Amino acid sequence: MALIHRTVLLKFGETTTPEQLQEVISRFKALTNHLTGIVDLQAGLNISEKSREYQVVLSVRFEDKAALERYAADEQHLAVAAFIREVGRLDSIGVDFEI
């Protein structure tokens, strides 16, 4: 069985505060204590000089595709996604691949 790696880049509007960005990161990291099937979970501010318009990077490794599917439908994950929209998400890019 292959591990699944998911990476998400988040772009926020000018009204989103640094504190709100940190809260997005904190809420995302808290999912690791709730969800099963997560091998690794990381989140942080984008420090790259390229693609600066995407401020937050989320990265998760799942045991398998079933764990990714459980995560996608999980109520706490959906609550974090709702908060991300609430604080001004303009766009996001998400990719998954097997490792």
PDB file of N, CA and C in Angstrom:
ATOM      1  N   MET A   1       0.826  -1.179   0.000  1.00  0.00           N
ATOM      2  CA  MET A   1       0.000   0.000   0.000  1.00  0.00           C
ATOM      3  C   MET A   1       0.880   1.256   0.000  1.00  0.00           C
ATOM      4  N   ALA A   2       0.551   2.198  -0.840  1.00  0.00           N
ATOM      5  CA  ALA A   2       1.341   3.416  -0.962  1.00  0.00           C
ATOM      6  C   ALA A   2       0.830   4.494  -0.011  1.00  0.00           C
ATOM      7  N   LEU A   3       1.761   5.235   0.565  1.00  0.00           N
ATOM      8  CA  LEU A   3       1.390   6.431   1.329  1.00  0.00           C
ATOM      9  C   LEU A   3       0.874   7.481   0.352  1.00  0.00           C
ATOM     10  N   ILE A   4      -0.015   8.329   0.843  1.00  0.00           N
ATOM     11  CA  ILE A   4      -0.530   9.440   0.040  1.00  0.00           C
ATOM     12  C   ILE A   4      -0.046  10.745   0.676  1.00  0.00           C
ATOM     13  N   HIS A   5       0.541  11.591  -0.134  1.00  0.00           N
ATOM     14  CA  HIS A   5       1.001  12.899   0.337  1.00  0.00           C
ATOM     15  C   HIS A   5       0.094  13.972  -0.256  1.00  0.00           C
ATOM     16  N   ARG A   6      -0.451  14.827   0.616  1.00  0.00           N
ATOM     17  CA  ARG A   6      -1.313  15.933   0.180  1.00  0.00           C
ATOM     18  C   ARG A   6      -0.640  17.247   0.562  1.00  0.00           C
ATOM     19  N   THR A   7      -0.546  18.162  -0.396  1.00  0.00           N
ATOM     20  CA  THR A   7      -0.023  19.499  -0.152  1.00  0.00           C
ATOM     21  C   THR A   7      -1.069  20.511  -0.601  1.00  0.00           C
ATOM     22  N   VAL A   8      -1.298  21.519   0.242  1.00  0.00           N
ATOM     23  CA  VAL A   8      -2.257  22.571  -0.078  1.00  0.00           C
ATOM     24  C   VAL A   8      -1.572  23.924   0.120  1.00  0.00           C
ATOM     25  N   LEU A   9      -1.712  24.789  -0.875  1.00  0.00           N
ATOM     26  CA  LEU A   9      -1.245  26.170  -0.785  1.00  0.00           C
ATOM     27  C   LEU A   9      -2.482  27.054  -0.656  1.00  0.00           C
ATOM     28  N   LEU A  10      -2.452  27.991   0.301  1.00  0.00           N
ATOM     29  CA  LEU A  10      -3.602  28.851   0.552  1.00  0.00           C
ATOM     30  C   LEU A  10      -3.251  30.312   0.311  1.00  0.00           C
ATOM     31  N   LYS A  11      -4.129  30.985  -0.415  1.00  0.00           N
ATOM     32  CA  LYS A  11      -3.973  32.415  -0.692  1.00  0.00           C
ATOM     33  C   LYS A  11      -5.094  33.165   0.026  1.00  0.00           C
ATOM     34  N   PHE A  12      -4.709  34.192   0.780  1.00  0.00           N
ATOM     35  CA  PHE A  12      -5.671  34.977   1.538  1.00  0.00           C
ATOM     36  C   PHE A  12      -5.692  36.419   1.049  1.00  0.00           C
ATOM     37  N   GLY A  13      -6.777  37.108   1.358  1.00  0.00           N
ATOM     38  CA  GLY A  13      -6.924  38.513   0.984  1.00  0.00           C
ATOM     39  C   GLY A  13      -6.125  39.431   1.890  1.00  0.00           C
ATOM     40  N   GLU A  14      -6.086  40.692   1.512  1.00  0.00           N
ATOM     41  CA  GLU A  14      -5.305  41.691   2.243  1.00  0.00           C
ATOM     42  C   GLU A  14      -5.852  41.950   3.638  1.00  0.00           C
ATOM     43  N   THR A  15      -7.119  41.627   3.876  1.00  0.00           N
ATOM     44  CA  THR A  15      -7.713  41.894   5.187  1.00  0.00           C
ATOM     45  C   THR A  15      -7.409  40.784   6.206  1.00  0.00           C
ATOM     46  N   THR A  16      -6.872  39.672   5.745  1.00  0.00           N
ATOM     47  CA  THR A  16      -6.530  38.573   6.659  1.00  0.00           C
ATOM     48  C   THR A  16      -5.299  38.976   7.464  1.00  0.00           C
ATOM     49  N   THR A  17      -5.409  38.868   8.792  1.00  0.00           N
ATOM     50  CA  THR A  17      -4.331  39.326   9.678  1.00  0.00           C
ATOM     51  C   THR A  17      -3.294  38.217   9.897  1.00  0.00           C
ATOM     52  N   PRO A  18      -2.087  38.582  10.313  1.00  0.00           N
ATOM     53  CA  PRO A  18      -1.085  37.569  10.666  1.00  0.00           C
ATOM     54  C   PRO A  18      -1.587  36.630  11.769  1.00  0.00           C
ATOM     55  N   GLU A  19      -2.365  37.171  12.695  1.00  0.00           N
ATOM     56  CA  GLU A  19      -2.922  36.333  13.768  1.00  0.00           C
ATOM     57  C   GLU A  19      -3.895  35.299  13.208  1.00  0.00           C
ATOM     58  N   GLN A  20      -4.694  35.691  12.234  1.00  0.00           N
ATOM     59  CA  GLN A  20      -5.624  34.741  11.606  1.00  0.00           C
ATOM     60  C   GLN A  20      -4.858  33.663  10.849  1.00  0.00           C
ATOM     61  N   LEU A  21      -3.776  34.033  10.176  1.00  0.00           N
ATOM     62  CA  LEU A  21      -2.960  33.037   9.478  1.00  0.00           C
ATOM     63  C   LEU A  21      -2.387  32.037  10.478  1.00  0.00           C
ATOM     64  N   GLN A  22      -1.912  32.518  11.626  1.00  0.00           N
ATOM     65  CA  GLN A  22      -1.385  31.614  12.661  1.00  0.00           C
ATOM     66  C   GLN A  22      -2.486  30.707  13.212  1.00  0.00           C
ATOM     67  N   GLU A  23      -3.703  31.241  13.313  1.00  0.00           N
ATOM     68  CA  GLU A  23      -4.827  30.438  13.802  1.00  0.00           C
ATOM     69  C   GLU A  23      -5.179  29.335  12.801  1.00  0.00           C
ATOM     70  N   VAL A  24      -5.102  29.634  11.501  1.00  0.00           N
ATOM     71  CA  VAL A  24      -5.306  28.605  10.474  1.00  0.00           C
ATOM     72  C   VAL A  24      -4.298  27.470  10.689  1.00  0.00           C
ATOM     73  N   ILE A  25      -3.037  27.831  10.879  1.00  0.00           N
ATOM     74  CA  ILE A  25      -1.978  26.848  11.078  1.00  0.00           C
ATOM     75  C   ILE A  25      -2.235  26.027  12.338  1.00  0.00           C
ATOM     76  N   SER A  26      -2.594  26.691  13.430  1.00  0.00           N
ATOM     77  CA  SER A  26      -2.854  25.998  14.696  1.00  0.00           C
ATOM     78  C   SER A  26      -4.025  25.033  14.586  1.00  0.00           C
ATOM     79  N   ARG A  27      -5.109  25.483  13.975  1.00  0.00           N
ATOM     80  CA  ARG A  27      -6.286  24.612  13.840  1.00  0.00           C
ATOM     81  C   ARG A  27      -5.977  23.415  12.948  1.00  0.00           C
ATOM     82  N   PHE A  28      -5.219  23.644  11.899  1.00  0.00           N
ATOM     83  CA  PHE A  28      -4.860  22.542  11.017  1.00  0.00           C
ATOM     84  C   PHE A  28      -3.999  21.527  11.759  1.00  0.00           C
ATOM     85  N   LYS A  29      -2.994  21.997  12.489  1.00  0.00           N
ATOM     86  CA  LYS A  29      -2.112  21.102  13.230  1.00  0.00           C
ATOM     87  C   LYS A  29      -2.870  20.299  14.278  1.00  0.00           C
ATOM     88  N   ALA A  30      -3.917  20.880  14.846  1.00  0.00           N
ATOM     89  CA  ALA A  30      -4.707  20.185  15.868  1.00  0.00           C
ATOM     90  C   ALA A  30      -5.425  18.963  15.308  1.00  0.00           C
ATOM     91  N   LEU A  31      -5.621  18.906  14.002  1.00  0.00           N
ATOM     92  CA  LEU A  31      -6.288  17.741  13.398  1.00  0.00           C
ATOM     93  C   LEU A  31      -5.506  16.457  13.635  1.00  0.00           C
ATOM     94  N   THR A  32      -4.198  16.555  13.793  1.00  0.00           N
ATOM     95  CA  THR A  32      -3.381  15.359  13.971  1.00  0.00           C
ATOM     96  C   THR A  32      -3.774  14.589  15.232  1.00  0.00           C
ATOM     97  N   ASN A  33      -4.294  15.296  16.241  1.00  0.00           N
ATOM     98  CA  ASN A  33      -4.720  14.653  17.481  1.00  0.00           C
ATOM     99  C   ASN A  33      -6.089  14.011  17.363  1.00  0.00           C
ATOM    100  N   HIS A  34      -6.792  14.319  16.304  1.00  0.00           N
ATOM    101  CA  HIS A  34      -8.173  13.868  16.138  1.00  0.00           C
ATOM    102  C   HIS A  34      -8.320  12.755  15.097  1.00  0.00           C
ATOM    103  N   LEU A  35      -7.585  12.855  14.017  1.00  0.00           N
ATOM    104  CA  LEU A  35      -7.780  11.949  12.890  1.00  0.00           C
ATOM    105  C   LEU A  35      -6.840  10.753  12.942  1.00  0.00           C
ATOM    106  N   THR A  36      -7.333   9.616  12.499  1.00  0.00           N
ATOM    107  CA  THR A  36      -6.487   8.431  12.376  1.00  0.00           C
ATOM    108  C   THR A  36      -6.002   8.319  10.936  1.00  0.00           C
ATOM    109  N   GLY A  37      -4.906   7.608  10.757  1.00  0.00           N
ATOM    110  CA  GLY A  37      -4.383   7.386   9.413  1.00  0.00           C
ATOM    111  C   GLY A  37      -3.409   8.452   8.944  1.00  0.00           C
ATOM    112  N   ILE A  38      -3.099   9.436   9.814  1.00  0.00           N
ATOM    113  CA  ILE A  38      -2.130  10.468   9.460  1.00  0.00           C
ATOM    114  C   ILE A  38      -0.747  10.013   9.912  1.00  0.00           C
ATOM    115  N   VAL A  39       0.182   9.978   8.980  1.00  0.00           N
ATOM    116  CA  VAL A  39       1.564   9.602   9.266  1.00  0.00           C
ATOM    117  C   VAL A  39       2.360  10.842   9.688  1.00  0.00           C
ATOM    118  N   ASP A  40       2.103  11.963   9.017  1.00  0.00           N
ATOM    119  CA  ASP A  40       2.803  13.211   9.308  1.00  0.00           C
ATOM    120  C   ASP A  40       1.913  14.368   8.891  1.00  0.00           C
ATOM    121  N   LEU A  41       1.956  15.458   9.652  1.00  0.00           N
ATOM    122  CA  LEU A  41       1.165  16.641   9.332  1.00  0.00           C
ATOM    123  C   LEU A  41       2.007  17.866   9.671  1.00  0.00           C
ATOM    124  N   GLN A  42       2.141  18.764   8.708  1.00  0.00           N
ATOM    125  CA  GLN A  42       2.920  19.987   8.880  1.00  0.00           C
ATOM    126  C   GLN A  42       2.116  21.163   8.336  1.00  0.00           C
ATOM    127  N   ALA A  43       2.347  22.322   8.911  1.00  0.00           N
ATOM    128  CA  ALA A  43       1.710  23.542   8.419  1.00  0.00           C
ATOM    129  C   ALA A  43       2.586  24.721   8.805  1.00  0.00           C
ATOM    130  N   GLY A  44       2.630  25.726   7.925  1.00  0.00           N
ATOM    131  CA  GLY A  44       3.416  26.896   8.246  1.00  0.00           C
ATOM    132  C   GLY A  44       3.225  27.997   7.225  1.00  0.00           C
ATOM    133  N   LEU A  45       3.876  29.105   7.511  1.00  0.00           N
ATOM    134  CA  LEU A  45       3.845  30.246   6.593  1.00  0.00           C
ATOM    135  C   LEU A  45       4.837  30.009   5.467  1.00  0.00           C
ATOM    136  N   ASN A  46       4.475  30.413   4.278  1.00  0.00           N
ATOM    137  CA  ASN A  46       5.347  30.315   3.116  1.00  0.00           C
ATOM    138  C   ASN A  46       6.475  31.344   3.267  1.00  0.00           C
ATOM    139  N   ILE A  47       7.717  30.865   3.282  1.00  0.00           N
ATOM    140  CA  ILE A  47       8.866  31.772   3.404  1.00  0.00           C
ATOM    141  C   ILE A  47       9.627  31.917   2.087  1.00  0.00           C
ATOM    142  N   SER A  48       9.135  31.266   1.044  1.00  0.00           N
ATOM    143  CA  SER A  48       9.783  31.327  -0.261  1.00  0.00           C
ATOM    144  C   SER A  48       9.624  32.717  -0.874  1.00  0.00           C
ATOM    145  N   GLU A  49      10.632  33.114  -1.635  1.00  0.00           N
ATOM    146  CA  GLU A  49      10.545  34.379  -2.362  1.00  0.00           C
ATOM    147  C   GLU A  49       9.652  34.232  -3.597  1.00  0.00           C
ATOM    148  N   LYS A  50       9.445  33.005  -4.042  1.00  0.00           N
ATOM    149  CA  LYS A  50       8.572  32.742  -5.192  1.00  0.00           C
ATOM    150  C   LYS A  50       7.178  32.398  -4.675  1.00  0.00           C
ATOM    151  N   SER A  51       6.181  32.669  -5.471  1.00  0.00           N
ATOM    152  CA  SER A  51       4.790  32.353  -5.133  1.00  0.00           C
ATOM    153  C   SER A  51       4.390  32.929  -3.782  1.00  0.00           C
ATOM    154  N   ARG A  52       4.802  34.149  -3.508  1.00  0.00           N
ATOM    155  CA  ARG A  52       4.526  34.807  -2.228  1.00  0.00           C
ATOM    156  C   ARG A  52       3.032  35.034  -1.988  1.00  0.00           C
ATOM    157  N   GLU A  53       2.251  35.026  -3.087  1.00  0.00           N
ATOM    158  CA  GLU A  53       0.820  35.280  -2.914  1.00  0.00           C
ATOM    159  C   GLU A  53       0.114  34.147  -2.155  1.00  0.00           C
ATOM    160  N   TYR A  54       0.754  32.992  -2.050  1.00  0.00           N
ATOM    161  CA  TYR A  54       0.214  31.886  -1.253  1.00  0.00           C
ATOM    162  C   TYR A  54       0.920  31.929   0.103  1.00  0.00           C
ATOM    163  N   GLN A  55       0.182  32.340   1.146  1.00  0.00           N
ATOM    164  CA  GLN A  55       0.805  32.607   2.437  1.00  0.00           C
ATOM    165  C   GLN A  55       0.968  31.379   3.330  1.00  0.00           C
ATOM    166  N   VAL A  56       0.079  30.388   3.208  1.00  0.00           N
ATOM    167  CA  VAL A  56       0.099  29.235   4.116  1.00  0.00           C
ATOM    168  C   VAL A  56       0.255  27.947   3.314  1.00  0.00           C
ATOM    169  N   VAL A  57       1.086  27.054   3.849  1.00  0.00           N
ATOM    170  CA  VAL A  57       1.317  25.746   3.231  1.00  0.00           C
ATOM    171  C   VAL A  57       0.898  24.677   4.233  1.00  0.00           C
ATOM    172  N   LEU A  58       0.085  23.738   3.768  1.00  0.00           N
ATOM    173  CA  LEU A  58      -0.345  22.601   4.574  1.00  0.00           C
ATOM    174  C   LEU A  58       0.157  21.331   3.901  1.00  0.00           C
ATOM    175  N   SER A  59       0.642  20.388   4.695  1.00  0.00           N
ATOM    176  CA  SER A  59       1.204  19.162   4.144  1.00  0.00           C
ATOM    177  C   SER A  59       0.827  17.989   5.049  1.00  0.00           C
ATOM    178  N   VAL A  60       0.244  16.945   4.467  1.00  0.00           N
ATOM    179  CA  VAL A  60      -0.166  15.777   5.247  1.00  0.00           C
ATOM    180  C   VAL A  60       0.221  14.510   4.502  1.00  0.00           C
ATOM    181  N   ARG A  61       0.735  13.531   5.248  1.00  0.00           N
ATOM    182  CA  ARG A  61       0.953  12.189   4.705  1.00  0.00           C
ATOM    183  C   ARG A  61      -0.024  11.232   5.371  1.00  0.00           C
ATOM    184  N   PHE A  62      -0.714  10.479   4.537  1.00  0.00           N
ATOM    185  CA  PHE A  62      -1.711   9.530   5.005  1.00  0.00           C
ATOM    186  C   PHE A  62      -1.227   8.105   4.792  1.00  0.00           C
ATOM    187  N   GLU A  63      -1.698   7.194   5.634  1.00  0.00           N
ATOM    188  CA  GLU A  63      -1.350   5.774   5.516  1.00  0.00           C
ATOM    189  C   GLU A  63      -1.750   5.209   4.163  1.00  0.00           C
ATOM    190  N   ASP A  64      -2.896   5.660   3.672  1.00  0.00           N
ATOM    191  CA  ASP A  64      -3.422   5.139   2.415  1.00  0.00           C
ATOM    192  C   ASP A  64      -4.524   6.071   1.899  1.00  0.00           C
ATOM    193  N   LYS A  65      -5.071   5.722   0.754  1.00  0.00           N
ATOM    194  CA  LYS A  65      -6.105   6.560   0.146  1.00  0.00           C
ATOM    195  C   LYS A  65      -7.373   6.610   1.000  1.00  0.00           C
ATOM    196  N   ALA A  66      -7.669   5.522   1.698  1.00  0.00           N
ATOM    197  CA  ALA A  66      -8.852   5.499   2.569  1.00  0.00           C
ATOM    198  C   ALA A  66      -8.719   6.532   3.684  1.00  0.00           C
ATOM    199  N   ALA A  67      -7.522   6.687   4.234  1.00  0.00           N
ATOM    200  CA  ALA A  67      -7.301   7.693   5.286  1.00  0.00           C
ATOM    201  C   ALA A  67      -7.504   9.101   4.731  1.00  0.00           C
ATOM    202  N   LEU A  68      -7.053   9.356   3.505  1.00  0.00           N
ATOM    203  CA  LEU A  68      -7.278  10.647   2.851  1.00  0.00           C
ATOM    204  C   LEU A  68      -8.772  10.900   2.685  1.00  0.00           C
ATOM    205  N   GLU A  69      -9.511   9.881   2.283  1.00  0.00           N
ATOM    206  CA  GLU A  69     -10.951  10.027   2.085  1.00  0.00           C
ATOM    207  C   GLU A  69     -11.672  10.295   3.409  1.00  0.00           C
ATOM    208  N   ARG A  70     -11.239   9.640   4.496  1.00  0.00           N
ATOM    209  CA  ARG A  70     -11.826   9.903   5.819  1.00  0.00           C
ATOM    210  C   ARG A  70     -11.552  11.349   6.245  1.00  0.00           C
ATOM    211  N   TYR A  71     -10.335  11.795   6.003  1.00  0.00           N
ATOM    212  CA  TYR A  71      -9.937  13.176   6.324  1.00  0.00           C
ATOM    213  C   TYR A  71     -10.813  14.171   5.566  1.00  0.00           C
ATOM    214  N   ALA A  72     -11.015  13.946   4.292  1.00  0.00           N
ATOM    215  CA  ALA A  72     -11.778  14.868   3.454  1.00  0.00           C
ATOM    216  C   ALA A  72     -13.214  15.041   3.953  1.00  0.00           C
ATOM    217  N   ALA A  73     -13.786  13.979   4.530  1.00  0.00           N
ATOM    218  CA  ALA A  73     -15.175  14.011   4.982  1.00  0.00           C
ATOM    219  C   ALA A  73     -15.322  14.310   6.474  1.00  0.00           C
ATOM    220  N   ASP A  74     -14.230  14.403   7.203  1.00  0.00           N
ATOM    221  CA  ASP A  74     -14.269  14.559   8.653  1.00  0.00           C
ATOM    222  C   ASP A  74     -14.823  15.921   9.068  1.00  0.00           C
ATOM    223  N   GLU A  75     -15.694  15.924  10.087  1.00  0.00           N
ATOM    224  CA  GLU A  75     -16.334  17.159  10.537  1.00  0.00           C
ATOM    225  C   GLU A  75     -15.333  18.199  11.034  1.00  0.00           C
ATOM    226  N   GLN A  76     -14.316  17.770  11.780  1.00  0.00           N
ATOM    227  CA  GLN A  76     -13.338  18.741  12.288  1.00  0.00           C
ATOM    228  C   GLN A  76     -12.499  19.329  11.158  1.00  0.00           C
ATOM    229  N   HIS A  77     -12.157  18.507  10.169  1.00  0.00           N
ATOM    230  CA  HIS A  77     -11.449  19.034   8.992  1.00  0.00           C
ATOM    231  C   HIS A  77     -12.326  20.031   8.249  1.00  0.00           C
ATOM    232  N   LEU A  78     -13.600  19.699   8.097  1.00  0.00           N
ATOM    233  CA  LEU A  78     -14.514  20.606   7.404  1.00  0.00           C
ATOM    234  C   LEU A  78     -14.683  21.915   8.179  1.00  0.00           C
ATOM    235  N   ALA A  79     -14.623  21.852   9.513  1.00  0.00           N
ATOM    236  CA  ALA A  79     -14.699  23.069  10.332  1.00  0.00           C
ATOM    237  C   ALA A  79     -13.469  23.948  10.123  1.00  0.00           C
ATOM    238  N   VAL A  80     -12.295  23.331  10.005  1.00  0.00           N
ATOM    239  CA  VAL A  80     -11.076  24.096   9.720  1.00  0.00           C
ATOM    240  C   VAL A  80     -11.191  24.738   8.337  1.00  0.00           C
ATOM    241  N   ALA A  81     -11.689  23.983   7.366  1.00  0.00           N
ATOM    242  CA  ALA A  81     -11.868  24.525   6.012  1.00  0.00           C
ATOM    243  C   ALA A  81     -12.840  25.711   6.026  1.00  0.00           C
ATOM    244  N   ALA A  82     -13.896  25.619   6.824  1.00  0.00           N
ATOM    245  CA  ALA A  82     -14.861  26.721   6.926  1.00  0.00           C
ATOM    246  C   ALA A  82     -14.193  27.949   7.544  1.00  0.00           C
ATOM    247  N   PHE A  83     -13.351  27.752   8.574  1.00  0.00           N
ATOM    248  CA  PHE A  83     -12.636  28.866   9.192  1.00  0.00           C
ATOM    249  C   PHE A  83     -11.702  29.530   8.177  1.00  0.00           C
ATOM    250  N   ILE A  84     -11.026  28.723   7.379  1.00  0.00           N
ATOM    251  CA  ILE A  84     -10.117  29.237   6.354  1.00  0.00           C
ATOM    252  C   ILE A  84     -10.881  30.144   5.381  1.00  0.00           C
ATOM    253  N   ARG A  85     -12.067  29.718   4.981  1.00  0.00           N
ATOM    254  CA  ARG A  85     -12.890  30.563   4.091  1.00  0.00           C
ATOM    255  C   ARG A  85     -13.337  31.835   4.825  1.00  0.00           C
ATOM    256  N   GLU A  86     -13.708  31.677   6.094  1.00  0.00           N
ATOM    257  CA  GLU A  86     -14.215  32.794   6.902  1.00  0.00           C
ATOM    258  C   GLU A  86     -13.187  33.910   7.068  1.00  0.00           C
ATOM    259  N   VAL A  87     -11.915  33.559   7.190  1.00  0.00           N
ATOM    260  CA  VAL A  87     -10.885  34.593   7.414  1.00  0.00           C
ATOM    261  C   VAL A  87     -10.304  35.148   6.115  1.00  0.00           C
ATOM    262  N   GLY A  88     -10.885  34.784   4.977  1.00  0.00           N
ATOM    263  CA  GLY A  88     -10.518  35.477   3.752  1.00  0.00           C
ATOM    264  C   GLY A  88      -9.765  34.703   2.692  1.00  0.00           C
ATOM    265  N   ARG A  89      -9.913  33.371   2.679  1.00  0.00           N
ATOM    266  CA  ARG A  89      -9.242  32.602   1.620  1.00  0.00           C
ATOM    267  C   ARG A  89      -9.748  33.052   0.258  1.00  0.00           C
ATOM    268  N   LEU A  90      -8.813  33.378  -0.626  1.00  0.00           N
ATOM    269  CA  LEU A  90      -9.154  33.761  -1.991  1.00  0.00           C
ATOM    270  C   LEU A  90      -9.021  32.589  -2.948  1.00  0.00           C
ATOM    271  N   ASP A  91      -8.035  31.721  -2.685  1.00  0.00           N
ATOM    272  CA  ASP A  91      -7.754  30.616  -3.592  1.00  0.00           C
ATOM    273  C   ASP A  91      -6.961  29.562  -2.843  1.00  0.00           C
ATOM    274  N   SER A  92      -6.999  28.359  -3.383  1.00  0.00           N
ATOM    275  CA  SER A  92      -6.155  27.288  -2.845  1.00  0.00           C
ATOM    276  C   SER A  92      -5.804  26.331  -3.967  1.00  0.00           C
ATOM    277  N   ILE A  93      -4.650  25.703  -3.814  1.00  0.00           N
ATOM    278  CA  ILE A  93      -4.198  24.667  -4.734  1.00  0.00           C
ATOM    279  C   ILE A  93      -3.900  23.445  -3.887  1.00  0.00           C
ATOM    280  N   GLY A  94      -4.523  22.337  -4.221  1.00  0.00           N
ATOM    281  CA  GLY A  94      -4.276  21.097  -3.489  1.00  0.00           C
ATOM    282  C   GLY A  94      -3.856  20.014  -4.458  1.00  0.00           C
ATOM    283  N   VAL A  95      -2.814  19.270  -4.069  1.00  0.00           N
ATOM    284  CA  VAL A  95      -2.349  18.154  -4.900  1.00  0.00           C
ATOM    285  C   VAL A  95      -2.107  16.949  -4.008  1.00  0.00           C
ATOM    286  N   ASP A  96      -2.358  15.762  -4.558  1.00  0.00           N
ATOM    287  CA  ASP A  96      -2.122  14.498  -3.875  1.00  0.00           C
ATOM    288  C   ASP A  96      -1.243  13.626  -4.771  1.00  0.00           C
ATOM    289  N   PHE A  97      -0.318  12.888  -4.134  1.00  0.00           N
ATOM    290  CA  PHE A  97       0.458  11.923  -4.905  1.00  0.00           C
ATOM    291  C   PHE A  97       0.870  10.768  -4.021  1.00  0.00           C
ATOM    292  N   GLU A  98       1.147   9.634  -4.652  1.00  0.00           N
ATOM    293  CA  GLU A  98       1.577   8.442  -3.941  1.00  0.00           C
ATOM    294  C   GLU A  98       3.071   8.474  -3.730  1.00  0.00           C
ATOM    295  N   ILE A  99       3.507   8.012  -2.552  1.00  0.00           N
ATOM    296  CA  ILE A  99       4.949   7.913  -2.285  1.00  0.00           C
ATOM    297  C   ILE A  99       5.272   6.530  -1.735  1.00  0.00           C
TER     298      ILE A  99
END
